[in-house]
Amino acid sequence: MLKLFAVPARVERFQAPGSCTVVVSNAPSDLLLVARLTLPPDATHAASVRTLINWTTIETLIEDPGDGPPGSPPHAPFIVEERHEISRVSGDTPLRVLSGTHVDIVMGSEMPPADFIAGSGVLTVEGESWGKADVAIAFVPTNIVDITSSTAIISLERGQEASFEITARVIQGRDVTLSLTMHPQQGVEMLPLTIKAVQGVATTAQAMLRIAADSPLRDATNAVRIVAIGGLQTDGSIGDVNFAWDTLDIGLEVKAPPVAEEPDFEKLRRLIETKYNQIGGFKSRLGLPLVPSMPIRQSADSFETSFRSGFISVKADGTDIFAIAQTFCEISVVGIQCNIRQEAVDEIYGTVSCLIANSANSNSTTVKIPDDGDGVFKMGPVGLRVSGASGLIYSGPVADVLIAVMLIQQDSGDTSEAKKEIAATIAKAAQAGLAAVGGGAAESMFLSPRFIQTISLGVVNAIENMIGLPDDPFNPAYLRLSFAELAQRPHERFILPVDGAVGGEIEYTHAITASGLDGDNDLGKYTVYIDLRTFQQNEKL
């Protein structure tokens, strides 16, 4: 004999008088099912199996859920699961059950005597060749309570809430505290509520019903069932005494929102563009528009256009226009590492430049590393492989940036003069190219190999043309960062220990490696480490 399928093993508590249902799930095959309820010989209460119901669920795809409020995205299709009854018989008749379906075993109890405290029983379920299963049944006395509502129908628009009164009274039994909850309804919520029901006296409490803005309910009257249960233990199980329950059905009328007057989008667009230009346009703290066409979206009672580092908002009537800067970034040089040295000890210095297509100030910033005047990094042997460096190369809104690294192996040249020449060359290229174009077109130049080649040739020529500079420059190295990478928070961070400093370390997000040959054709390779930080702000401009 095989064990009967999916019969609950827990004790089913049974309020008397009343009914109780035990569900048997997922029949493994077609079979004939029999259920019987056995009470102890000394039982003072009467109960029996009343009905057997074979049922299954049917999924229906709702392809057209209807339109949402103006400005909201269309509702996506969704699946509704509905119960479908296959057959039912009286409790003393065997039930033919289909494979994969479910069975409700409905038991009923008569009114127990006045001195009834508790009772028990055993529900036995059998299925032909399948083994029998026993479910312990407990009977507890119950109060009879009644709950009513101050209204039969509540009318709401999506996204709204309404309060109404619920009144409770004890018809039979003792006073009891009721917990009221709503039967699950997609897109509708009732706030938790408790109410003390008293014998012969009406007690009233305020209930709150809320419908979600994206509720899939159609614009019609929908049934909402409120369930009141009393006498629960702290663990959520039904108590042994003083149990009470009742249900309340009310109608929820989902109203279509009033048709709002269509806003003048052209007027709003002009107002937003004017405000954008007033605060500096693409050179402002908002940066470039998130979408070049600057589309307008509705947000509550206002309309907004998003930028890379904030937004501009305006009311539908053209009033209360303002800009909010939300993010800004900082990019710094934080360290350098020797990968391959050229000499016994390399004396390395260089510059790190950041080119910005759209800046409120200069289109480029160049810092020297190390930053102590004519200083150099002495690097190469063990213990001199990693060194810290410092220099802020960008602070501003989210943008596309190009970082250029120029390293030089010093022999006897003037490091300060080299820095000036490199900075001037890069600034000239940025001014002639990026600043002259501006906006999104300037950023697209970062993707142009010709622009990179122009900068590289200019830097190399500037160093070679310096009178009396016998130093050996490395090949320029570059790193492009898109505005999307700058906007990402948090950035993945890495840790690299610093030589010669106990506990010292470099915390960085990006690395740029430059290499080159000296006069003796020896290869040198160094990595410069960059730290990118993006901060959140909400400042009105």
Coordinates of C-alpha atoms in Angstrom, one line a residue:
M1 CA 0.0 0.0 0.0
L2 CA 1.2 3.5 -0.8
K3 CA 0.9 6.5 1.4
L4 CA -2.0 8.8 0.6
F5 CA -1.0 11.9 -1.2
A6 CA -0.5 15.4 0.4
V7 CA -2.9 15.2 3.4
P8 CA -2.1 17.9 6.1
A9 CA -0.3 16.4 9.1
R10 CA -1.2 19.3 11.4
V11 CA -4.1 19.3 13.8
E12 CA -7.1 21.0 12.2
R13 CA -9.0 23.2 14.8
F14 CA -12.7 23.2 14.3
Q15 CA -15.0 25.9 15.7
A16 CA -18.3 24.6 16.8
P17 CA -20.9 25.2 15.6
G18 CA -19.6 25.8 12.1
S19 CA -17.6 24.1 9.4
C20 CA -14.0 23.1 8.6
T21 CA -12.3 22.1 5.3
V22 CA -9.3 19.9 4.9
V23 CA -7.6 20.1 1.5
V24 CA -6.0 17.1 -0.2
S25 CA -3.6 18.3 -3.0
N26 CA -2.2 16.9 -6.3
A27 CA -3.8 13.4 -6.7
P28 CA -1.1 11.1 -8.2
S29 CA -3.6 9.3 -10.3
D30 CA -7.3 8.8 -10.9
L31 CA -8.8 7.1 -7.8
L32 CA -11.9 6.7 -5.7
L33 CA -11.6 8.7 -2.4
V34 CA -13.6 8.1 0.8
A35 CA -13.5 10.3 3.9
R36 CA -15.1 9.7 7.3
L37 CA -15.0 11.6 10.7
T38 CA -14.9 9.5 13.8
L39 CA -15.7 11.0 17.3
P40 CA -14.9 9.5 20.7
P41 CA -17.6 7.4 22.3
D42 CA -18.2 9.9 25.0
A43 CA -18.3 13.0 22.7
T44 CA -21.0 15.5 23.6
H45 CA -20.9 17.3 20.2
A46 CA -22.1 16.1 16.8
A47 CA -20.0 16.5 13.6
S48 CA -19.7 14.7 10.3
V49 CA -18.2 14.9 6.8
R50 CA -20.8 16.9 4.8
T51 CA -19.4 17.3 1.3
L52 CA -16.5 16.1 -1.0
I53 CA -15.4 18.5 -3.8
N54 CA -13.0 17.7 -6.6
W55 CA -11.5 20.8 -8.1
T56 CA -8.6 22.2 -10.0
T57 CA -7.2 25.6 -11.1
I58 CA -7.4 27.2 -14.5
E59 CA -5.0 29.9 -15.6
T60 CA -6.4 32.7 -17.8
L61 CA -4.1 35.2 -19.6
I62 CA -5.5 38.7 -19.4
E63 CA -3.9 40.2 -22.5
D64 CA -5.6 43.6 -22.3
P65 CA -5.7 44.7 -18.7
G66 CA -6.8 48.2 -19.7
D67 CA -5.1 51.5 -19.7
G68 CA -3.7 53.1 -16.5
P69 CA -3.9 56.8 -15.5
P70 CA -2.6 59.4 -18.0
G71 CA 1.2 59.4 -18.1
S72 CA 1.6 56.0 -16.6
P73 CA 3.0 53.0 -18.5
P74 CA 0.5 50.6 -20.0
H75 CA -0.5 47.6 -17.9
A76 CA 1.3 44.5 -18.8
P77 CA -0.6 41.3 -19.5
F78 CA -1.0 39.1 -16.4
I79 CA -2.3 35.6 -15.5
V80 CA -5.4 35.1 -13.4
E81 CA -5.7 31.8 -11.5
E82 CA -9.3 30.7 -11.0
R83 CA -10.8 27.7 -9.2
H84 CA -12.8 25.3 -11.3
E85 CA -15.0 22.7 -9.7
I86 CA -15.0 19.3 -11.4
S87 CA -17.6 17.4 -9.2
R88 CA -19.0 17.1 -5.7
V89 CA -20.8 14.4 -3.7
S90 CA -22.3 14.2 -0.2
G91 CA -20.0 13.2 2.6
D92 CA -21.1 9.6 2.8
T93 CA -20.5 8.9 -0.9
P94 CA -17.1 8.0 -2.5
L95 CA -15.7 10.7 -4.8
R96 CA -14.0 10.0 -8.1
V97 CA -10.8 12.1 -8.1
L98 CA -8.9 13.0 -11.3
S99 CA -5.1 12.8 -11.4
G100 CA -3.3 16.1 -10.5
T101 CA -6.4 17.7 -9.0
H102 CA -7.4 18.7 -5.4
V103 CA -10.1 17.7 -3.0
D104 CA -12.0 19.7 -0.4
I105 CA -13.3 17.6 2.5
V106 CA -15.9 19.8 4.2
M107 CA -17.0 18.9 7.7
G108 CA -19.8 20.4 9.7
S109 CA -20.5 20.6 13.4
E110 CA -23.9 21.1 15.2
M111 CA -24.4 23.5 18.1
P112 CA -22.7 21.9 21.1
P113 CA -24.2 22.0 24.6
A114 CA -23.8 25.1 26.8
D115 CA -21.2 23.5 29.0
F116 CA -19.1 22.3 26.0
I117 CA -15.4 23.1 26.5
A118 CA -13.5 21.1 23.9
G119 CA -13.8 18.0 21.8
S120 CA -11.8 15.9 19.4
G121 CA -12.1 13.6 16.4
V122 CA -10.1 11.9 13.7
L123 CA -10.7 12.4 9.9
T124 CA -9.7 9.3 8.0
V125 CA -9.1 9.7 4.2
E126 CA -8.6 6.6 2.0
G127 CA -8.1 6.2 -1.7
E128 CA -8.5 2.7 -3.2
S129 CA -5.0 1.3 -3.6
W130 CA -3.5 4.3 -1.8
G131 CA -3.0 4.1 1.9
K132 CA -5.2 5.8 4.4
A133 CA -4.2 9.0 6.3
D134 CA -5.6 10.2 9.6
V135 CA -5.9 13.9 10.5
A136 CA -6.5 14.9 14.1
I137 CA -9.5 17.3 14.5
A138 CA -10.0 19.5 17.5
F139 CA -13.3 21.2 18.3
V140 CA -13.5 24.4 20.3
P141 CA -16.5 26.5 21.3
T142 CA -17.1 29.7 19.4
N143 CA -18.8 33.1 19.9
I144 CA -21.2 34.3 17.3
V145 CA -20.3 37.9 16.3
D146 CA -21.6 40.2 13.6
I147 CA -19.7 42.9 11.7
T148 CA -21.3 45.6 9.5
S149 CA -20.0 48.5 7.5
S150 CA -21.1 52.1 7.3
T151 CA -21.2 51.9 3.5
A152 CA -22.0 49.2 1.0
I153 CA -19.9 50.7 -1.8
I154 CA -16.6 52.6 -1.7
S155 CA -15.7 54.6 -4.8
L156 CA -11.9 55.2 -5.4
E157 CA -9.6 56.2 -8.1
R158 CA -6.3 54.3 -8.5
G159 CA -3.7 55.5 -6.1
Q160 CA -6.3 56.8 -3.6
E161 CA -7.5 55.6 -0.2
A162 CA -10.7 56.0 1.8
S163 CA -11.8 55.4 5.4
F164 CA -15.1 53.9 6.6
E165 CA -16.6 52.6 9.8
I166 CA -16.8 49.0 10.8
T167 CA -19.2 48.1 13.7
A168 CA -18.9 44.8 15.6
R169 CA -21.1 43.2 18.3
V170 CA -21.3 39.8 20.1
I171 CA -24.6 38.0 19.3
Q172 CA -23.8 35.0 21.4
G173 CA -21.0 34.3 23.9
R174 CA -18.4 36.5 25.6
D175 CA -16.6 39.7 24.7
V176 CA -13.7 39.1 22.2
T177 CA -11.1 41.2 20.4
L178 CA -11.4 40.8 16.6
S179 CA -8.6 41.1 14.1
L180 CA -9.9 42.3 10.8
T181 CA -8.0 41.6 7.5
M182 CA -9.0 41.8 3.8
H183 CA -9.1 38.7 1.7
P184 CA -6.2 39.0 -0.7
Q185 CA -7.1 41.2 -3.7
Q186 CA -4.5 42.2 -6.3
G187 CA -3.8 45.9 -6.1
V188 CA -6.0 46.5 -3.0
E189 CA -4.9 46.8 0.6
M190 CA -6.6 47.3 3.9
L191 CA -4.6 48.6 6.9
P192 CA -4.5 46.2 9.9
L193 CA -7.4 46.8 12.3
T194 CA -8.5 45.4 15.7
I195 CA -11.9 46.0 17.3
K196 CA -13.3 44.9 20.7
A197 CA -16.7 43.1 20.2
V198 CA -18.9 43.4 23.3
Q199 CA -22.1 41.4 24.1
G200 CA -25.1 43.4 23.2
V201 CA -23.2 46.7 22.5
A202 CA -22.1 48.0 19.1
T203 CA -18.4 49.0 18.9
T204 CA -17.1 51.1 16.0
A205 CA -13.6 51.5 14.5
Q206 CA -12.2 53.3 11.4
A207 CA -11.0 51.1 8.6
M208 CA -8.7 52.3 5.8
L209 CA -8.9 50.8 2.2
R210 CA -6.2 51.7 -0.4
I211 CA -6.0 50.9 -4.1
A212 CA -2.6 50.9 -5.8
A213 CA -1.9 53.3 -8.7
D214 CA -1.1 50.3 -10.9
S215 CA -4.0 48.1 -9.7
P216 CA -5.1 45.7 -12.5
L217 CA -8.8 46.0 -11.4
R218 CA -11.0 47.3 -14.2
D219 CA -13.1 50.4 -13.9
A220 CA -16.1 48.7 -12.3
T221 CA -17.4 47.5 -9.0
N222 CA -15.3 44.8 -7.5
A223 CA -16.2 42.6 -4.4
V224 CA -14.0 43.0 -1.4
R225 CA -14.3 40.5 1.5
I226 CA -13.2 41.5 5.0
V227 CA -12.6 38.7 7.5
A228 CA -12.8 39.2 11.3
I229 CA -11.2 36.5 13.5
G230 CA -11.0 36.5 17.3
G231 CA -9.5 34.3 20.0
L232 CA -6.1 33.7 18.4
Q233 CA -3.1 32.6 20.3
T234 CA 0.1 34.7 20.1
D235 CA 1.6 32.1 17.7
G236 CA -1.3 32.7 15.2
S237 CA -3.1 29.4 15.9
I238 CA -6.8 29.5 17.0
G239 CA -7.3 29.6 20.7
D240 CA -9.0 26.8 22.7
V241 CA -11.8 29.1 23.9
N242 CA -13.7 32.2 22.9
F243 CA -13.2 31.8 19.2
A244 CA -15.2 34.1 16.9
W245 CA -15.3 34.9 13.2
D246 CA -17.5 36.7 10.6
T247 CA -17.1 38.1 7.1
L248 CA -18.2 41.4 5.5
D249 CA -18.6 41.9 1.8
I250 CA -18.5 45.5 0.4
G251 CA -18.3 46.8 -3.1
L252 CA -15.1 48.6 -4.3
E253 CA -16.0 50.9 -7.3
V254 CA -12.8 51.6 -9.2
K255 CA -13.4 55.0 -10.9
A256 CA -11.6 56.2 -14.0
P257 CA -9.6 59.4 -13.2
P258 CA -11.0 62.6 -14.6
V259 CA -9.6 63.5 -18.0
A260 CA -6.9 66.1 -17.4
E261 CA -6.3 69.0 -19.7
E262 CA -3.5 68.1 -22.1
P263 CA -0.4 70.2 -21.0
D264 CA 1.3 72.5 -23.5
F265 CA 4.5 70.4 -24.0
E266 CA 6.1 72.9 -26.4
K267 CA 5.7 75.7 -23.8
L268 CA 7.1 73.5 -21.1
R269 CA 10.0 72.5 -23.3
R270 CA 10.9 76.1 -24.0
L271 CA 10.7 77.0 -20.2
I272 CA 13.0 74.0 -19.4
E273 CA 15.5 75.0 -22.2
T274 CA 15.5 78.6 -21.0
K275 CA 16.3 77.5 -17.4
Y276 CA 19.0 75.1 -18.6
N277 CA 20.7 77.9 -20.6
Q278 CA 20.4 80.3 -17.6
I279 CA 22.4 78.0 -15.3
G280 CA 25.1 77.4 -18.0
G281 CA 23.6 74.7 -20.3
F282 CA 25.9 71.7 -21.0
K283 CA 28.6 73.5 -18.9
S284 CA 26.4 73.7 -15.9
R285 CA 26.4 71.3 -12.9
L286 CA 23.6 69.3 -14.6
G287 CA 25.9 68.3 -17.5
L288 CA 24.4 67.1 -20.8
P289 CA 20.8 66.0 -21.2
L290 CA 20.4 62.3 -20.4
V291 CA 18.7 62.0 -23.9
P292 CA 19.9 64.5 -26.5
S293 CA 16.3 65.4 -27.5
M294 CA 15.5 66.4 -23.9
P295 CA 12.2 64.6 -23.6
I296 CA 9.7 65.6 -20.9
R297 CA 8.1 63.2 -18.5
Q298 CA 5.4 63.7 -15.9
S299 CA 6.2 63.4 -12.2
A300 CA 3.1 63.8 -10.0
D301 CA 1.8 67.3 -10.8
S302 CA 5.0 68.5 -12.4
F303 CA 7.0 67.8 -15.6
E304 CA 10.7 67.0 -15.7
T305 CA 13.6 66.7 -18.0
S306 CA 16.5 64.5 -16.9
F307 CA 20.2 65.4 -17.2
R308 CA 23.2 63.3 -16.4
S309 CA 23.7 64.9 -13.0
G310 CA 20.2 66.2 -12.1
F311 CA 16.9 67.4 -13.5
I312 CA 14.8 70.5 -14.2
S313 CA 11.2 70.5 -13.1
V314 CA 8.2 72.8 -13.9
K315 CA 4.5 72.8 -13.1
A316 CA 2.0 72.2 -15.8
D317 CA 0.9 75.8 -15.7
G318 CA 4.5 76.9 -16.3
T319 CA 5.2 78.0 -12.7
D320 CA 7.6 76.8 -10.0
I321 CA 10.5 76.0 -12.4
F322 CA 13.8 74.9 -10.7
A323 CA 16.9 72.7 -11.3
I324 CA 18.3 70.1 -8.9
A325 CA 21.9 69.0 -9.1
Q326 CA 22.0 65.4 -7.8
T327 CA 25.5 63.9 -8.5
F328 CA 29.1 65.0 -9.0
C329 CA 32.3 63.2 -9.5
E330 CA 36.0 63.5 -8.4
I331 CA 38.8 61.8 -10.3
S332 CA 42.3 61.7 -8.7
V333 CA 45.7 60.2 -9.3
V334 CA 46.6 58.0 -6.3
G335 CA 49.7 55.9 -7.1
I336 CA 52.2 54.4 -9.5
Q337 CA 53.8 51.0 -9.9
C338 CA 56.9 49.8 -11.7
N339 CA 56.2 46.7 -13.8
I340 CA 59.4 46.6 -15.8
R341 CA 62.4 48.9 -15.0
Q342 CA 64.8 50.2 -17.5
E343 CA 67.8 50.8 -15.3
A344 CA 69.0 49.7 -11.9
V345 CA 66.9 52.5 -10.4
D346 CA 64.5 54.4 -12.7
E347 CA 63.9 58.1 -12.0
I348 CA 60.4 58.5 -13.2
Y349 CA 58.1 61.6 -13.4
G350 CA 55.2 62.5 -15.6
T351 CA 51.9 64.1 -16.0
V352 CA 48.3 62.9 -15.8
S353 CA 45.7 65.0 -17.7
C354 CA 41.9 64.8 -17.8
L355 CA 40.1 66.1 -20.8
I356 CA 36.5 67.1 -20.5
A357 CA 34.4 67.9 -23.5
N358 CA 31.9 70.1 -21.6
S359 CA 33.3 72.0 -18.7
A360 CA 32.3 75.2 -16.9
N361 CA 36.1 76.1 -16.7
S362 CA 39.0 74.6 -18.7
N363 CA 38.5 71.7 -21.0
S364 CA 41.6 70.0 -19.5
T365 CA 43.5 69.7 -16.2
T366 CA 47.1 68.5 -15.9
V367 CA 49.0 67.5 -12.8
K368 CA 52.6 66.4 -12.4
I369 CA 53.5 63.3 -10.5
P370 CA 55.2 63.5 -8.1
D371 CA 53.8 66.9 -7.3
D372 CA 56.9 68.2 -5.3
G373 CA 58.3 70.6 -7.9
D374 CA 61.3 69.0 -9.7
G375 CA 60.9 65.7 -7.8
V376 CA 61.0 62.2 -9.3
F377 CA 60.0 58.7 -8.3
K378 CA 63.0 56.5 -7.6
M379 CA 61.6 53.1 -8.6
G380 CA 62.6 49.6 -9.8
P381 CA 64.3 47.5 -7.1
V382 CA 62.4 45.4 -4.5
G383 CA 61.0 47.9 -2.0
L384 CA 60.6 50.6 -4.6
R385 CA 58.0 49.0 -6.8
V386 CA 54.9 50.9 -5.6
S387 CA 54.5 54.5 -4.6
G388 CA 51.6 56.8 -3.7
A389 CA 50.8 59.9 -5.7
S390 CA 48.2 62.6 -5.4
G391 CA 46.5 65.0 -7.7
L392 CA 42.9 65.9 -8.4
I393 CA 42.3 65.9 -12.1
Y394 CA 38.5 66.3 -12.3
S395 CA 35.6 67.5 -10.1
G396 CA 32.2 68.1 -11.7
P397 CA 29.1 66.6 -13.1
V398 CA 28.8 63.2 -14.7
A399 CA 30.5 63.4 -18.1
D400 CA 32.5 61.5 -20.7
V401 CA 36.2 62.0 -19.8
L402 CA 39.6 61.1 -21.4
I403 CA 42.5 60.6 -19.1
A404 CA 46.0 60.9 -20.6
V405 CA 49.2 59.6 -18.9
M406 CA 52.7 60.8 -20.0
L407 CA 55.6 59.3 -18.2
I408 CA 59.3 60.3 -18.6
Q409 CA 62.5 58.6 -17.5
Q410 CA 64.7 61.5 -16.3
D411 CA 68.3 61.8 -17.1
S412 CA 69.0 65.5 -16.4
G413 CA 66.0 67.4 -17.8
D414 CA 63.9 70.0 -16.0
T415 CA 60.8 68.2 -14.9
S416 CA 58.8 71.4 -14.2
E417 CA 59.4 72.6 -17.8
A418 CA 58.3 69.3 -19.2
K419 CA 55.1 69.5 -17.2
K420 CA 54.4 73.0 -18.5
E421 CA 55.0 71.9 -22.1
I422 CA 52.8 68.8 -21.9
A423 CA 50.0 70.8 -20.1
A424 CA 50.1 73.5 -22.7
T425 CA 50.0 71.0 -25.6
I426 CA 47.0 69.2 -24.2
A427 CA 45.2 72.4 -23.3
K428 CA 45.7 73.7 -26.9
A429 CA 44.3 70.5 -28.4
A430 CA 41.3 70.5 -26.0
Q431 CA 40.6 74.1 -26.8
A432 CA 40.9 73.8 -30.5
G433 CA 38.9 70.5 -30.7
L434 CA 36.5 70.0 -27.7
A435 CA 35.7 73.5 -26.7
A436 CA 35.2 74.6 -30.3
V437 CA 32.5 72.0 -30.8
G438 CA 30.9 71.6 -27.4
G439 CA 28.0 69.5 -26.3
G440 CA 27.5 65.8 -27.4
A441 CA 29.5 66.4 -30.5
A442 CA 32.6 67.2 -28.5
E443 CA 32.3 64.0 -26.5
S444 CA 32.1 61.9 -29.7
M445 CA 35.6 63.2 -30.5
F446 CA 36.9 61.0 -27.6
L447 CA 36.1 58.0 -29.8
S448 CA 38.1 59.4 -32.7
P449 CA 41.5 57.8 -33.2
R450 CA 42.6 61.0 -35.0
F451 CA 41.9 63.1 -31.9
I452 CA 44.1 60.7 -29.8
Q453 CA 46.8 60.7 -32.4
T454 CA 46.8 64.5 -32.6
I455 CA 47.3 64.8 -28.8
S456 CA 50.0 62.1 -28.8
L457 CA 52.0 63.7 -31.6
G458 CA 51.7 67.1 -30.0
V459 CA 53.0 65.9 -26.6
V460 CA 55.9 63.9 -28.1
N461 CA 56.9 66.9 -30.3
A462 CA 56.7 69.3 -27.4
I463 CA 59.1 67.2 -25.4
E464 CA 61.5 66.6 -28.2
N465 CA 61.6 70.3 -29.1
M466 CA 62.5 71.3 -25.5
I467 CA 66.1 72.6 -25.7
G468 CA 68.4 70.5 -23.5
L469 CA 66.0 67.8 -22.5
P470 CA 67.9 64.5 -22.7
D471 CA 65.1 62.6 -20.9
D472 CA 63.4 59.5 -22.4
P473 CA 59.6 59.9 -22.8
F474 CA 57.3 56.8 -22.7
N475 CA 54.5 56.4 -25.2
P476 CA 51.4 58.3 -24.1
A477 CA 48.6 56.1 -22.6
Y478 CA 44.9 56.8 -22.4
L479 CA 41.8 55.8 -20.6
R480 CA 38.2 56.7 -21.7
L481 CA 35.5 56.7 -19.1
S482 CA 31.8 57.2 -20.2
F483 CA 29.3 59.2 -18.2
A484 CA 27.5 55.9 -17.4
E485 CA 30.7 54.6 -15.7
L486 CA 31.0 57.8 -13.7
A487 CA 27.3 57.7 -12.7
Q488 CA 27.6 54.1 -11.4
R489 CA 27.5 53.9 -7.6
P490 CA 29.3 52.4 -5.8
H491 CA 32.4 51.9 -8.0
E492 CA 34.4 48.6 -7.6
R493 CA 37.5 49.4 -5.5
F494 CA 40.8 47.7 -5.3
I495 CA 43.7 47.8 -2.7
L496 CA 47.4 47.8 -3.4
P497 CA 50.1 48.0 -0.6
V498 CA 52.6 50.8 -0.9
D499 CA 56.3 50.0 -0.5
G500 CA 58.2 51.6 2.3
A501 CA 55.2 52.6 4.3
V502 CA 54.0 50.4 7.1
G503 CA 50.3 49.8 6.7
G504 CA 50.2 52.2 3.7
E505 CA 48.1 51.3 0.7
I506 CA 46.6 52.6 -2.5
E507 CA 42.8 52.5 -3.0
Y508 CA 41.9 52.8 -6.6
T509 CA 39.2 52.1 -9.2
H510 CA 41.1 52.2 -12.6
A511 CA 44.6 51.6 -13.9
I512 CA 46.5 52.9 -16.9
T513 CA 49.7 51.3 -18.1
A514 CA 52.3 53.1 -20.1
S515 CA 55.5 51.7 -21.7
G516 CA 58.5 52.9 -23.7
L517 CA 62.1 52.4 -24.8
D518 CA 65.0 54.5 -23.6
G519 CA 68.1 55.4 -25.7
D520 CA 69.7 52.0 -25.0
N521 CA 66.5 50.3 -26.3
D522 CA 65.6 49.1 -22.8
L523 CA 61.8 48.5 -22.2
G524 CA 60.1 50.2 -19.3
K525 CA 56.5 49.7 -18.2
Y526 CA 54.6 51.5 -15.4
T527 CA 51.0 51.5 -14.2
V528 CA 49.4 54.7 -12.9
Y529 CA 46.4 54.2 -10.6
I530 CA 43.3 56.4 -10.7
D531 CA 40.5 56.8 -8.1
L532 CA 37.0 57.7 -9.2
R533 CA 34.4 58.7 -6.6
T534 CA 30.8 59.7 -7.3
F535 CA 28.8 61.6 -4.7
Q536 CA 25.1 62.1 -4.1
Q537 CA 23.7 65.6 -3.6
N538 CA 20.4 67.4 -3.9
E539 CA 21.1 71.0 -4.4
K540 CA 18.6 73.5 -5.9
L541 CA 20.2 75.7 -8.6

